[in-house]
Amino acid sequence: MLEQEVKELIIEVLQLEDITPADIDSNAPLFVEGLGLDSIDALELGVALQKRYGISLSADSEDTRRHFASVNALAALIEANRKK
């Protein structure tokens, strides 16, 4: 399941040692509230998404902010942009 993959990627890339995929609510915000990630985390996660799924993201794009809103939003972005 893609959401599970995204959760595992977040934990792996950001080295969130005390968190399991089950701890991450797919609908919860990733930044500020929810997981409480910051802009450095977003950059690292963006690079990992580019490497793993071939997705290119613009750091200043409003769309990118929306895609990083939650695990579900990231999963939808990956699904829509996966390189065949």
PDB file of C-alpha atoms in Angstrom:
ATOM      1  CA  MET A   1       0.000   0.000   0.000  1.00  0.00           C
ATOM      2  CA  LEU A   2       1.418   3.343  -1.077  1.00  0.00           C
ATOM      3  CA  GLU A   3       0.509   5.165   2.145  1.00  0.00           C
ATOM      4  CA  GLN A   4       2.503   2.598   4.119  1.00  0.00           C
ATOM      5  CA  GLU A   5       5.479   3.098   1.774  1.00  0.00           C
ATOM      6  CA  VAL A   6       5.286   6.880   2.252  1.00  0.00           C
ATOM      7  CA  LYS A   7       5.162   6.508   6.040  1.00  0.00           C
ATOM      8  CA  GLU A   8       8.176   4.182   5.988  1.00  0.00           C
ATOM      9  CA  LEU A   9      10.043   6.608   3.718  1.00  0.00           C
ATOM     10  CA  ILE A  10       9.325   9.526   6.072  1.00  0.00           C
ATOM     11  CA  ILE A  11      10.581   7.541   9.065  1.00  0.00           C
ATOM     12  CA  GLU A  12      13.675   6.291   7.221  1.00  0.00           C
ATOM     13  CA  VAL A  13      14.696   9.596   5.610  1.00  0.00           C
ATOM     14  CA  LEU A  14      14.066  11.741   8.672  1.00  0.00           C
ATOM     15  CA  GLN A  15      15.409   9.118  11.095  1.00  0.00           C
ATOM     16  CA  LEU A  16      12.322   9.233  13.303  1.00  0.00           C
ATOM     17  CA  GLU A  17      13.446   6.425  15.573  1.00  0.00           C
ATOM     18  CA  ASP A  18      10.600   6.613  18.095  1.00  0.00           C
ATOM     19  CA  ILE A  19       7.819   6.540  15.494  1.00  0.00           C
ATOM     20  CA  THR A  20       6.291   3.593  13.634  1.00  0.00           C
ATOM     21  CA  PRO A  21       4.164   3.802  10.473  1.00  0.00           C
ATOM     22  CA  ALA A  22       1.122   3.013  12.640  1.00  0.00           C
ATOM     23  CA  ASP A  23       1.827   6.158  14.684  1.00  0.00           C
ATOM     24  CA  ILE A  24       1.416   8.393  11.633  1.00  0.00           C
ATOM     25  CA  ASP A  25      -2.158   9.407  10.805  1.00  0.00           C
ATOM     26  CA  SER A  26      -2.485   9.471   7.003  1.00  0.00           C
ATOM     27  CA  ASN A  27      -4.730  12.538   7.198  1.00  0.00           C
ATOM     28  CA  ALA A  28      -2.793  14.455   9.859  1.00  0.00           C
ATOM     29  CA  PRO A  29      -0.675  17.453   8.887  1.00  0.00           C
ATOM     30  CA  LEU A  30       3.008  16.660   8.409  1.00  0.00           C
ATOM     31  CA  PHE A  31       4.189  20.159   9.310  1.00  0.00           C
ATOM     32  CA  VAL A  32       3.716  22.287  12.420  1.00  0.00           C
ATOM     33  CA  GLU A  33       0.939  20.159  13.961  1.00  0.00           C
ATOM     34  CA  GLY A  34       0.816  16.436  13.360  1.00  0.00           C
ATOM     35  CA  LEU A  35       4.384  15.190  12.893  1.00  0.00           C
ATOM     36  CA  GLY A  36       5.777  18.676  13.394  1.00  0.00           C
ATOM     37  CA  LEU A  37       8.212  18.558  10.484  1.00  0.00           C
ATOM     38  CA  ASP A  38      10.106  21.664   9.374  1.00  0.00           C
ATOM     39  CA  SER A  39      11.484  23.052   6.095  1.00  0.00           C
ATOM     40  CA  ILE A  40      14.721  21.053   6.334  1.00  0.00           C
ATOM     41  CA  ASP A  41      12.648  17.880   6.749  1.00  0.00           C
ATOM     42  CA  ALA A  42      10.623  18.885   3.683  1.00  0.00           C
ATOM     43  CA  LEU A  43      13.784  19.311   1.632  1.00  0.00           C
ATOM     44  CA  GLU A  44      15.152  15.908   2.676  1.00  0.00           C
ATOM     45  CA  LEU A  45      11.812  14.255   2.039  1.00  0.00           C
ATOM     46  CA  GLY A  46      11.507  15.945  -1.362  1.00  0.00           C
ATOM     47  CA  VAL A  47      14.931  14.642  -2.412  1.00  0.00           C
ATOM     48  CA  ALA A  48      13.989  11.126  -1.266  1.00  0.00           C
ATOM     49  CA  LEU A  49      10.712  11.277  -3.217  1.00  0.00           C
ATOM     50  CA  GLN A  50      12.603  12.385  -6.334  1.00  0.00           C
ATOM     51  CA  LYS A  51      15.074   9.517  -5.993  1.00  0.00           C
ATOM     52  CA  ARG A  52      12.544   6.804  -5.215  1.00  0.00           C
ATOM     53  CA  TYR A  53       9.589   7.828  -7.384  1.00  0.00           C
ATOM     54  CA  GLY A  54      11.071  10.143 -10.024  1.00  0.00           C
ATOM     55  CA  ILE A  55       8.888  13.057  -8.944  1.00  0.00           C
ATOM     56  CA  SER A  56      10.207  16.570  -9.407  1.00  0.00           C
ATOM     57  CA  LEU A  57       8.984  19.179  -6.950  1.00  0.00           C
ATOM     58  CA  SER A  58       9.379  22.938  -6.876  1.00  0.00           C
ATOM     59  CA  ALA A  59      10.373  24.213  -3.436  1.00  0.00           C
ATOM     60  CA  ASP A  60       8.433  27.465  -3.754  1.00  0.00           C
ATOM     61  CA  SER A  61       5.330  26.083  -5.397  1.00  0.00           C
ATOM     62  CA  GLU A  62       1.965  26.373  -3.652  1.00  0.00           C
ATOM     63  CA  ASP A  63       1.180  22.945  -5.157  1.00  0.00           C
ATOM     64  CA  THR A  64       4.175  21.473  -3.368  1.00  0.00           C
ATOM     65  CA  ARG A  65       2.939  22.816  -0.044  1.00  0.00           C
ATOM     66  CA  ARG A  66      -0.430  21.211  -0.714  1.00  0.00           C
ATOM     67  CA  HIS A  67       1.180  17.878  -1.668  1.00  0.00           C
ATOM     68  CA  PHE A  68       3.172  17.870   1.566  1.00  0.00           C
ATOM     69  CA  ALA A  69       0.063  18.482   3.661  1.00  0.00           C
ATOM     70  CA  SER A  70      -0.352  14.837   4.715  1.00  0.00           C
ATOM     71  CA  VAL A  71       0.643  11.254   3.924  1.00  0.00           C
ATOM     72  CA  ASN A  72      -2.530  10.906   1.840  1.00  0.00           C
ATOM     73  CA  ALA A  73      -1.629  14.001  -0.198  1.00  0.00           C
ATOM     74  CA  LEU A  74       1.893  12.678  -0.844  1.00  0.00           C
ATOM     75  CA  ALA A  75       0.518   9.269  -1.838  1.00  0.00           C
ATOM     76  CA  ALA A  76      -1.876  10.936  -4.300  1.00  0.00           C
ATOM     77  CA  LEU A  77       0.999  12.951  -5.783  1.00  0.00           C
ATOM     78  CA  ILE A  78       3.132   9.826  -6.217  1.00  0.00           C
ATOM     79  CA  GLU A  79       0.259   7.892  -7.763  1.00  0.00           C
ATOM     80  CA  ALA A  80      -0.451  10.709 -10.237  1.00  0.00           C
ATOM     81  CA  ASN A  81       3.202  11.183 -11.220  1.00  0.00           C
ATOM     82  CA  ARG A  82       4.808   7.756 -11.073  1.00  0.00           C
ATOM     83  CA  LYS A  83       7.100   7.159 -13.993  1.00  0.00           C
ATOM     84  CA  LYS A  84       5.887   4.149 -15.876  1.00  0.00           C
TER      85      LYS A  84
END
